């Protein structure tokens, strides 16, 4: 570079000599002078342009004092040449500005700031401020005013600012405060309003009087001014001040400053005339003998960061997010996203865990169909005729199956392998068994027969003994039964107009005349019994005040129904229509599920899975259909039975276990795929 500079200087010197009478180079065609060059000779201008590049190179790479002095002499020589050739002053000052900046090893824009408050980056490897690592500024063709300011960054959108604030809040919660400061500085955003920051600091430092004064400053920042005016009786504003004073009062008590605490109670809390019941409780804390007693009775962490942070979380709920973000907002959004993905997952059938530690945020949540009870795990063939009904016990440890062969078989569920083995056989049901009902504590099991059966059997499952064989009249048809939640009573009925309430010994407690019952269910209130009848409806009957009301009305016969655990939803098998979901509270039809073949056979469907998110039903086309509760189309069609599937039961304790009973004389146990690799087992 130095050699090139000397050669160029020699060329410039010879050019100057030609102007003063020395040997001149061969003449060449003139070029039009630019406005920046003024009226000087174009030859000298071209030379100066070349020299400018050399000077810049020298300035950028020179690191020693001698190089800097050499650069100054070059500029002085250039100045003389420019004056002798009439070069414009503007380019001279521009190049001088470049050189002076280069001598300091800095860009001329060093120390400048962006419109969003960013400080410029001056740590370039070549000592010259650039946008891509190469020198820039007036020496490269831009004006000096452009070099004096950095290129403006793209303006952040509202969404981008929100994301930055969310990240900042999360980092702050992790204690990475310096990182937060740098993030806010570089982005030009602020984590929260200065007034909110001041309010936060005063709360965390326990400066309660200052914190109360901060509320007045925050008032102007609220969307609704009345939401924080402490002098008005609006609940939000009073609640904020009340929370502050309550913390102040408790801390005084913990420190043993009883008089100061009493002053807060009488002079500040009581005049608010807010939540007087709580004030009475607070006054009782004056009698606490020591700090541990106070913390225990008040269920309070004590004076310090923990209780004040909890207080801030409560106070933030009354401030708009533009002023102060809600507590742990990013964590909340991520948890909601995970829950939404789980809700949309067709095969999610595991317990919901609200902790983000149990999932990966790097991948979308997906459950494999292989984890769903879609595969035959076991075929029970002990019945020798059509199997009409099956039902898991409430604790999921047993399965009861009833058959046309007049027997009930109790199966034990292995808690580890989920395989079923025969526990005992209950015999003597002359007409066959078409319906079974477990008592709430699974001690007893009631068996009913088909339409022409006037008897029902109440068995002690633990001992295998028949406790009661009930028959009110030979004209009766007791085809359905339901337990009262207290486990001491049950209701039974049939299509010939019988509707009874009995005790465990079969004694008649109450009866309802003229009701032709197809199916029964007792609600959790212990008073209301739901009954589907021959008028294609479900009515609610109250045995205490003897009132009844219509709840569901269908256009076709209701062959059977079941109710969700919370008593809100009813699942109906409707003749020629299929499976319908009703909201019992709003009394509206929610959904009709498609795919199942339903004629006039009695088919029993069920809720199942975690949170009862799934619905399963048998079908006359020999299949078992499974739907997600929120979708009308089946997510699985299970094949294997060779005749009509009469009943399906989902294990209430093991979400991946399901049973189906069929006219083919078998009971199939359904579960996940028998072989899952480690990735599939951990997919959820």
XYZ file of C-alpha atoms in Angstrom:
684
model
C 0.000 0.000 0.000
C 2.831 2.388 0.812
C 4.458 1.677 -2.555
C 1.199 2.317 -4.308
C 0.830 5.589 -2.430
C 4.344 6.756 -3.427
C 3.685 5.859 -7.078
C 0.406 7.740 -7.044
C 2.014 10.749 -5.390
C 4.707 10.760 -8.043
C 2.031 10.737 -10.700
C 0.263 13.594 -9.000
C 3.508 15.578 -8.804
C 4.177 15.122 -12.513
C 0.621 16.235 -13.228
C 1.247 19.387 -11.208
C 4.481 20.055 -13.046
C 2.698 19.930 -16.377
C 0.432 22.737 -15.267
C 3.427 24.958 -14.489
C 5.286 24.454 -17.713
C 6.864 21.029 -17.290
C 6.583 18.118 -19.736
C 2.949 17.522 -20.381
C 1.340 14.146 -21.088
C -0.370 13.456 -24.407
C -3.624 15.413 -24.717
C -6.897 13.534 -24.149
C -10.611 14.292 -24.475
C -12.110 16.371 -21.706
C -14.947 15.022 -19.519
C -17.776 17.120 -18.168
C -16.942 18.280 -14.648
C -19.392 17.302 -11.878
C -20.925 19.801 -9.518
C -18.886 18.355 -6.698
C -15.613 18.901 -8.573
C -16.281 22.584 -9.270
C -14.336 24.228 -12.070
C -10.971 22.448 -11.588
C -9.074 20.421 -14.183
C -10.637 17.002 -14.833
C -7.193 15.422 -14.929
C -6.396 16.607 -11.426
C -9.881 15.542 -10.316
C -9.316 12.020 -11.589
C -5.996 11.874 -9.797
C -7.569 13.172 -6.616
C -10.235 10.521 -6.841
C -7.598 7.830 -7.004
C -5.633 9.453 -4.188
C -8.736 9.627 -2.041
C -9.090 5.863 -2.194
C -5.446 5.420 -1.248
C -5.752 7.881 1.607
C -8.777 6.100 2.945
C -6.974 2.781 2.749
C -4.018 4.203 4.572
C -6.237 5.806 7.178
C -8.179 2.634 7.784
C -5.158 0.365 8.126
C -2.611 2.659 9.719
C -2.141 1.884 13.375
C 1.060 3.785 14.147
C 1.780 7.434 14.809
C 4.127 7.760 11.853
C 1.423 6.530 9.506
C -0.956 9.156 10.860
C 1.648 11.922 10.278
C 2.193 10.606 6.791
C -1.532 10.793 6.164
C -1.626 14.379 7.365
C 1.177 15.354 4.921
C -0.667 13.602 2.111
C -3.743 15.603 2.865
C -1.758 18.835 2.950
C -0.248 18.022 -0.442
C -3.682 17.168 -1.756
C -4.964 20.449 -0.422
C -2.317 22.299 -2.347
C -3.023 20.342 -5.513
C -6.754 20.934 -5.201
C -6.238 24.639 -4.731
C -3.935 24.823 -7.729
C -6.486 22.951 -9.838
C -9.590 24.706 -8.476
C -11.137 21.672 -6.796
C -14.320 22.289 -4.755
C -14.075 22.798 -1.047
C -16.918 20.439 -0.298
C -15.029 17.326 -1.359
C -11.970 18.489 0.574
C -13.882 18.859 3.806
C -15.553 15.560 3.195
C -12.247 13.733 2.768
C -10.754 15.506 5.764
C -13.688 14.324 7.827
C -13.032 10.768 6.672
C -9.372 10.990 7.545
C -9.911 12.478 10.984
C -12.312 9.690 11.825
C -9.875 7.123 10.479
C -7.080 8.465 12.652
C -9.131 7.617 15.726
C -9.974 4.180 14.362
C -13.717 4.953 14.594
C -16.617 5.592 12.311
C -17.782 9.152 12.015
C -21.154 7.987 13.262
C -19.781 6.478 16.476
C -21.872 7.259 19.519
C -24.959 7.998 17.436
C -28.308 6.605 18.481
C -31.313 5.193 16.623
C -34.769 6.602 16.789
C -35.782 3.729 19.135
C -33.008 4.548 21.578
C -30.427 2.067 20.351
C -26.768 2.840 20.773
C -24.766 2.207 17.618
C -22.295 -0.644 17.364
C -18.716 0.642 17.131
C -16.933 -2.669 17.549
C -15.986 -3.210 13.893
C -12.933 -5.266 13.043
C -11.425 -2.673 10.723
C -12.148 0.310 12.921
C -14.509 1.893 10.428
C -18.267 2.068 10.987
C -19.976 -0.101 8.355
C -23.141 -1.996 7.738
C -21.504 -5.077 6.222
C -17.913 -4.910 7.326
C -16.596 -2.603 4.555
C -15.850 1.110 4.878
C -18.693 3.492 4.253
C -19.317 7.193 4.508
C -18.597 10.251 2.417
C -15.503 8.572 1.016
C -17.675 6.056 -0.715
C -19.931 8.598 -2.292
C -22.334 9.606 0.515
C -22.682 12.991 2.107
C -21.178 13.793 5.494
C -24.641 14.319 7.005
C -25.538 10.727 6.133
C -22.396 9.431 7.812
C -23.228 11.343 10.974
C -26.275 9.158 11.697
C -26.765 5.434 11.547
C -29.178 3.856 9.140
C -32.597 3.809 10.760
C -33.799 0.407 11.841
C -37.153 -1.001 10.796
C -39.885 0.173 13.126
C -41.081 -2.624 15.401
C -44.687 -3.663 15.086
C -46.937 -3.869 18.121
C -46.732 -7.657 18.063
C -42.930 -7.562 17.976
C -42.832 -5.158 20.896
C -45.193 -7.408 22.840
C -42.982 -10.434 22.226
C -39.898 -8.538 23.383
C -41.670 -7.451 26.552
C -42.843 -10.999 27.222
C -39.320 -12.336 26.803
C -37.975 -9.578 29.013
C -40.465 -10.360 31.751
C -39.605 -14.057 31.614
C -35.874 -13.350 31.778
C -36.449 -10.956 34.651
C -38.248 -13.731 36.499
C -35.170 -15.916 36.014
C -32.976 -13.218 37.540
C -31.214 -12.304 34.279
C -31.589 -8.589 34.871
C -28.528 -7.461 32.886
C -29.769 -9.424 29.891
C -33.131 -7.725 30.224
C -31.517 -4.290 30.341
C -29.528 -5.054 27.201
C -32.608 -6.410 25.413
C -34.658 -3.335 26.228
C -31.778 -1.033 25.219
C -31.184 -2.679 21.864
C -34.870 -3.013 21.003
C -35.855 0.461 22.132
C -38.743 -1.029 24.123
C -39.475 -0.762 27.787
C -40.570 -3.627 29.957
C -43.114 -1.551 31.803
C -44.036 2.082 32.316
C -41.618 4.052 34.539
C -44.435 4.760 36.974
C -45.168 1.060 37.180
C -41.486 0.308 37.719
C -41.374 2.811 40.524
C -44.518 1.299 42.014
C -42.988 -2.188 41.773
C -39.792 -1.094 43.484
C -41.634 0.618 46.302
C -43.749 -2.476 46.914
C -40.774 -4.820 46.861
C -38.860 -2.524 49.222
C -41.822 -2.197 51.576
C -42.138 1.566 51.156
C -45.895 1.533 51.507
C -46.546 5.267 51.714
C -44.673 5.824 48.453
C -46.509 2.905 46.872
C -49.838 4.490 47.789
C -48.735 7.762 46.206
C -47.738 5.856 43.074
C -51.352 4.842 42.604
C -52.249 8.438 41.763
C -49.590 8.510 39.039
C -50.844 5.241 37.619
C -54.379 6.629 37.429
C -53.610 8.639 34.297
C -52.287 5.527 32.571
C -55.415 3.505 33.019
C -57.863 3.010 30.159
C -60.660 3.635 32.631
C -59.616 6.307 35.146
C -62.196 5.234 37.689
C -60.589 1.814 37.891
C -57.840 3.081 40.163
C -59.158 6.188 41.920
C -58.542 5.319 45.542
C -61.053 7.818 46.834
C -63.978 6.270 44.973
C -65.813 3.186 46.224
C -65.121 1.157 43.082
C -63.973 -2.369 44.026
C -60.792 -2.482 41.885
C -59.316 0.696 43.289
C -60.228 -0.129 46.844
C -58.907 -3.625 46.418
C -55.492 -2.332 45.360
C -55.168 -0.027 48.319
C -56.613 -2.647 50.627
C -54.018 -5.179 49.514
C -51.193 -2.705 50.109
C -52.402 -1.801 53.570
C -52.998 -5.429 54.481
C -49.389 -6.281 53.670
C -48.216 -3.241 55.600
C -50.322 -4.277 58.606
C -49.063 -7.866 58.614
C -45.433 -6.814 58.348
C -45.833 -4.444 61.290
C -47.295 -7.285 63.347
C -44.489 -9.657 62.388
C -41.922 -7.031 63.427
C -43.661 -6.635 66.789
C -44.785 -3.099 66.024
C -48.250 -3.573 67.459
C -49.075 0.128 67.864
C -48.145 0.893 64.270
C -50.179 -2.082 63.099
C -53.153 -0.936 65.151
C -52.891 2.515 63.588
C -52.962 0.995 60.106
C -55.980 -1.082 61.032
C -57.959 1.759 62.578
C -56.762 4.768 60.639
C -56.258 3.348 57.127
C -57.944 -0.013 56.564
C -61.200 0.572 58.422
C -61.989 3.965 56.760
C -61.922 2.242 53.369
C -65.208 0.535 54.340
C -64.211 -2.362 52.137
C -64.343 -6.072 52.976
C -65.249 -5.601 56.602
C -65.278 -9.362 57.162
C -61.618 -9.500 56.237
C -60.859 -6.548 58.528
C -62.406 -8.455 61.435
C -60.146 -11.408 60.641
C -57.121 -9.130 60.440
C -57.930 -7.621 63.817
C -57.828 -11.091 65.319
C -54.178 -11.412 64.338
C -53.338 -8.848 67.016
C -53.694 -11.672 69.507
C -50.949 -13.778 67.895
C -48.201 -14.404 70.424
C -45.332 -14.780 67.954
C -44.496 -14.447 64.287
C -44.885 -18.148 63.480
C -48.385 -18.106 64.882
C -49.214 -15.068 62.747
C -47.912 -16.662 59.547
C -49.807 -19.865 60.237
C -53.145 -18.203 60.963
C -52.874 -15.679 58.139
C -51.583 -18.338 55.698
C -48.906 -15.818 54.810
C -45.257 -16.333 53.850
C -44.067 -13.553 56.117
C -42.248 -10.329 55.438
C -39.939 -10.591 52.471
C -39.629 -11.143 48.753
C -42.046 -14.079 48.533
C -45.082 -12.365 50.038
C -44.395 -9.066 48.285
C -44.039 -10.810 44.927
C -47.356 -12.518 45.520
C -48.848 -9.152 46.390
C -47.531 -7.671 43.140
C -49.093 -10.511 41.181
C -52.472 -9.592 42.641
C -51.971 -5.869 42.067
C -50.956 -6.376 38.430
C -54.366 -7.801 37.626
C -55.856 -4.335 38.081
C -53.417 -2.575 35.731
C -53.568 -2.610 31.921
C -50.824 -4.680 30.232
C -49.477 -1.575 28.522
C -48.494 -0.331 31.983
C -47.500 -3.553 33.703
C -47.607 -7.039 32.233
C -49.748 -9.688 33.943
C -47.715 -12.092 36.077
C -45.753 -14.756 34.159
C -47.548 -13.890 30.957
C -45.244 -15.834 28.632
C -45.588 -18.944 30.774
C -49.367 -18.561 30.675
C -49.427 -18.234 26.891
C -47.202 -21.269 26.433
C -49.354 -23.332 28.746
C -52.476 -22.286 26.839
C -50.807 -23.244 23.564
C -49.950 -26.687 24.915
C -53.488 -27.186 26.197
C -54.935 -26.131 22.846
C -52.726 -28.610 21.020
C -53.854 -31.325 23.387
C -57.486 -30.412 22.842
C -57.028 -30.650 19.090
C -55.171 -33.955 19.309
C -57.621 -36.661 18.223
C -55.975 -39.436 20.235
C -54.817 -37.633 23.365
C -55.894 -39.926 26.173
C -53.555 -39.214 29.071
C -53.896 -37.104 32.168
C -53.444 -33.404 31.544
C -50.367 -31.946 33.218
C -50.377 -28.153 33.505
C -46.613 -28.080 34.064
C -44.566 -27.140 31.015
C -41.750 -29.327 32.313
C -43.621 -32.416 31.143
C -43.704 -31.405 27.470
C -41.323 -30.163 24.815
C -41.995 -26.695 23.464
C -39.828 -27.429 20.433
C -42.326 -29.799 18.798
C -46.086 -29.840 18.295
C -48.016 -32.216 20.502
C -49.029 -35.382 18.608
C -50.418 -38.639 19.981
C -50.137 -41.779 17.913
C -53.165 -43.918 17.136
C -51.094 -46.845 18.359
C -51.458 -45.510 21.906
C -55.250 -45.559 21.625
C -57.394 -48.608 22.592
C -57.885 -49.700 18.977
C -56.254 -53.122 19.140
C -57.664 -56.415 20.417
C -55.687 -57.432 23.496
C -57.853 -60.295 24.675
C -60.943 -62.243 23.606
C -63.116 -63.658 26.403
C -65.013 -66.735 25.224
C -66.384 -68.186 28.486
C -69.987 -67.258 27.645
C -71.790 -69.826 25.528
C -74.408 -67.551 23.993
C -75.000 -63.940 23.006
C -73.392 -61.415 25.358
C -75.861 -58.593 25.916
C -74.093 -56.317 28.356
C -70.702 -55.457 29.871
C -69.713 -52.918 32.488
C -66.468 -52.055 34.298
C -66.686 -51.393 38.029
C -66.348 -47.806 39.208
C -62.782 -48.390 40.399
C -61.864 -50.137 37.142
C -60.606 -53.331 38.831
C -63.418 -55.608 37.627
C -65.590 -56.227 34.583
C -69.082 -57.732 34.709
C -70.595 -59.350 31.630
C -74.183 -60.584 31.214
C -75.317 -63.086 28.642
C -78.292 -64.834 27.163
C -76.798 -68.002 28.680
C -78.334 -66.856 32.050
C -74.964 -66.134 33.694
C -73.063 -63.119 34.911
C -69.276 -63.416 34.886
C -67.062 -61.201 37.056
C -63.587 -60.645 35.621
C -60.559 -59.353 37.522
C -58.379 -56.738 35.794
C -54.646 -57.127 36.344
C -53.335 -53.651 37.235
C -50.004 -54.228 35.493
C -50.700 -56.242 32.344
C -54.357 -55.169 32.052
C -55.215 -58.773 31.269
C -58.554 -60.113 32.552
C -59.093 -63.409 34.309
C -62.316 -65.020 35.471
C -63.051 -64.246 39.106
C -66.489 -65.846 39.609
C -69.684 -66.767 37.792
C -73.131 -65.754 39.037
C -75.865 -68.098 37.823
C -79.630 -68.514 37.938
C -80.963 -65.697 35.743
C -83.615 -67.693 33.949
C -84.347 -65.114 31.258
C -80.796 -64.085 30.585
C -79.023 -60.855 31.643
C -79.531 -57.720 29.557
C -78.469 -54.989 32.003
C -76.009 -54.646 34.909
C -75.416 -51.852 37.451
C -72.553 -51.581 39.975
C -73.233 -49.957 43.339
C -71.242 -46.739 43.973
C -68.750 -48.604 46.193
C -68.643 -51.660 43.872
C -69.831 -53.946 46.666
C -73.067 -54.939 44.945
C -74.163 -55.690 41.406
C -77.761 -55.671 40.161
C -78.708 -57.813 37.156
C -81.836 -57.309 35.050
C -83.352 -59.458 32.342
C -85.082 -58.781 29.000
C -88.622 -57.492 28.458
C -90.464 -60.541 29.736
C -88.463 -60.739 32.981
C -90.218 -59.568 36.170
C -87.263 -60.204 38.497
C -83.954 -58.592 39.315
C -80.997 -59.955 41.266
C -78.836 -58.065 43.747
C -75.484 -59.813 44.217
C -72.707 -59.271 46.739
C -69.733 -59.253 44.397
C -67.140 -59.773 47.101
C -68.723 -62.936 48.464
C -70.626 -64.094 45.400
C -73.825 -64.383 47.443
C -77.276 -63.348 46.257
C -78.528 -60.753 48.701
C -81.906 -59.969 47.159
C -84.082 -61.369 44.419
C -86.834 -58.829 43.887
C -90.147 -59.232 42.110
C -93.094 -56.980 42.881
C -95.495 -58.608 40.426
C -95.417 -61.263 37.757
C -96.866 -58.652 35.427
C -93.797 -56.465 35.832
C -90.983 -56.074 33.334
C -87.903 -54.900 35.225
C -85.392 -54.244 32.446
C -83.449 -51.276 33.788
C -81.998 -50.181 37.107
C -79.973 -47.277 38.548
C -78.276 -46.752 41.907
C -78.856 -43.766 44.138
C -75.522 -42.045 44.942
C -75.874 -42.998 48.620
C -75.573 -46.698 47.690
C -78.531 -47.583 49.909
C -81.328 -47.259 47.371
C -81.948 -47.997 43.733
C -84.694 -47.439 41.179
C -85.962 -50.063 38.726
C -88.485 -50.028 35.930
C -89.703 -51.464 32.652
C -91.912 -50.912 29.649
C -95.079 -52.222 31.298
C -95.478 -49.124 33.466
C -93.457 -50.089 36.575
C -91.197 -47.507 38.202
C -90.034 -48.350 41.755
C -87.603 -47.077 44.363
C -86.354 -49.837 46.679
C -83.819 -50.476 49.437
C -81.085 -53.129 49.448
C -83.508 -55.768 50.724
C -85.937 -55.145 47.882
C -88.481 -53.298 50.028
C -90.586 -50.836 48.052
C -89.976 -47.247 49.173
C -91.755 -45.273 46.464
C -93.381 -45.902 43.133
C -94.435 -43.877 40.125
C -97.442 -45.096 38.217
C -97.934 -45.181 34.494
C -94.331 -44.607 33.398
C -93.104 -47.033 30.725
C -89.375 -47.001 31.369
C -86.776 -47.882 28.759
C -83.656 -46.743 30.652
C -82.883 -45.101 34.032
C -80.202 -42.901 35.582
C -79.865 -41.262 39.033
C -78.301 -37.811 39.148
C -75.709 -36.853 41.741
C -78.167 -34.684 43.701
C -79.692 -37.881 45.128
C -83.222 -36.720 44.332
C -83.654 -36.650 40.567
C -84.077 -39.759 38.439
C -83.892 -39.550 34.660
C -86.039 -41.993 32.732
C -86.455 -42.514 29.010
C -89.936 -43.685 28.130
C -91.983 -44.885 25.195
C -92.869 -41.303 24.239
C -89.364 -40.753 22.800
C -88.322 -38.468 25.639
C -86.298 -38.271 28.829
C -88.021 -36.834 31.860
C -86.717 -35.949 35.301
C -88.597 -37.384 38.290
C -88.167 -36.119 41.834
C -89.206 -38.744 44.396
C -89.119 -36.238 47.271
C -91.635 -33.676 46.041
C -93.182 -35.971 43.398
C -92.613 -33.557 40.533
C -91.509 -34.339 37.007
C -90.385 -32.318 34.003
C -89.478 -32.890 30.392
C -85.748 -32.639 29.586
C -85.104 -34.307 26.226
C -87.473 -34.840 23.333
C -86.454 -36.955 20.336
C -88.361 -37.837 17.182
C -87.567 -41.542 17.416
C -87.468 -44.117 20.243
C -84.632 -43.770 22.750
C -83.224 -47.297 23.080
C -80.727 -46.462 25.838
C -78.825 -43.542 27.342
C -75.980 -42.808 29.729
C -74.917 -39.641 31.562
C -71.465 -38.089 31.981
C -69.825 -38.002 35.410
C -70.580 -34.321 35.892
C -74.254 -34.879 35.045
C -74.170 -32.285 32.271
C -74.248 -34.441 29.112
C -76.380 -37.392 28.065
C -75.472 -39.877 25.351
C -78.462 -41.410 23.606
C -78.781 -44.367 21.240
C -81.791 -43.455 19.116
C -83.544 -46.017 16.928
C -82.683 -45.652 13.210
C -80.754 -42.449 14.026
C -77.600 -43.466 15.826
C -75.829 -41.737 18.718
C -76.909 -38.272 19.896
C -75.281 -36.005 22.497
C -77.557 -33.776 24.589
C -76.823 -30.994 27.042
C -79.126 -31.718 29.981
C -78.700 -28.292 31.543
C -79.458 -26.263 28.433
C -81.772 -28.989 27.085
C -80.346 -28.811 23.580
C -79.046 -31.374 21.115
C -75.292 -30.845 20.893
C -74.160 -33.307 18.234
C -75.184 -36.269 16.093
C -72.426 -38.807 15.583
C -72.117 -40.416 12.196
C -71.148 -43.884 11.011
C -72.907 -46.193 13.430
C -75.680 -48.521 12.259
C -78.581 -48.414 14.732
C -81.913 -50.115 14.146
C -84.353 -51.190 16.834
C -81.888 -53.322 18.783
C -80.867 -52.005 22.194
C -77.249 -50.854 21.935
C -75.426 -49.237 24.837
C -72.801 -46.538 24.233
C -70.474 -44.896 26.765
C -68.240 -41.941 27.592
C -64.581 -42.725 28.070
C -60.967 -41.648 28.253
C -59.453 -38.941 30.423
C -61.971 -36.208 31.104
C -64.484 -38.335 29.161
C -63.284 -36.788 25.909
C -64.311 -39.819 23.859
C -67.493 -41.667 22.987
C -67.758 -45.322 21.995
C -70.701 -47.318 20.751
C -71.486 -50.714 19.343
C -73.224 -51.122 16.025
C -75.328 -53.553 14.068
C -72.618 -53.708 11.381
C -70.420 -55.694 13.827
C -68.092 -52.772 14.561
C -67.161 -50.598 17.504
C -67.118 -46.878 16.691
C -65.125 -44.282 18.606
C -65.550 -40.513 18.291
C -63.868 -37.558 19.869
C -66.613 -35.818 21.773
C -66.227 -32.632 19.718
C -66.271 -34.316 16.312
C -69.123 -35.945 14.430
C -66.984 -38.320 12.367
C -65.479 -41.432 13.970
C -61.766 -41.422 14.698
C -61.643 -45.225 14.883
C -63.706 -48.165 13.632
C -62.778 -51.383 15.406
C -63.388 -54.656 13.643
C -63.237 -58.204 14.958
C -66.736 -59.092 16.097
C -68.828 -61.143 13.684
C -72.300 -60.098 14.851
C -74.011 -57.072 16.368
C -72.018 -55.307 19.101
C -74.548 -54.742 21.887
C -72.547 -52.820 24.476
C -69.262 -50.987 24.963
C -67.696 -50.080 28.333
C -64.619 -47.883 28.854
C -62.532 -48.517 31.940
C -62.895 -45.435 34.208
C -59.477 -45.937 35.828
C -57.426 -47.157 32.852
C -58.103 -44.836 29.889
C -56.433 -47.216 27.451
C -58.732 -50.168 28.228
C -62.146 -50.830 26.726
C -64.520 -53.819 26.475
C -67.219 -54.712 23.941
C -69.914 -57.409 24.093
C -71.438 -59.001 21.024
C -74.048 -61.440 19.807
C -71.141 -63.561 18.577
C -70.766 -64.772 22.181
C -67.454 -63.042 22.846
C -66.204 -60.095 24.855
C -63.274 -58.260 23.284
C -60.790 -56.278 25.343
C -59.282 -53.354 23.443
C -56.038 -51.567 24.243
C -53.001 -49.866 22.668
C -50.851 -51.579 20.078
C -48.989 -54.480 21.720
C -45.557 -53.237 20.633
C -44.568 -49.589 20.876
C -41.065 -48.257 20.415
C -39.600 -45.874 22.964
C -40.363 -42.823 20.828
C -44.064 -43.668 20.589
C -44.303 -44.385 24.312
C -42.881 -40.935 25.094
C -44.762 -39.081 22.349
C -47.125 -37.460 24.792
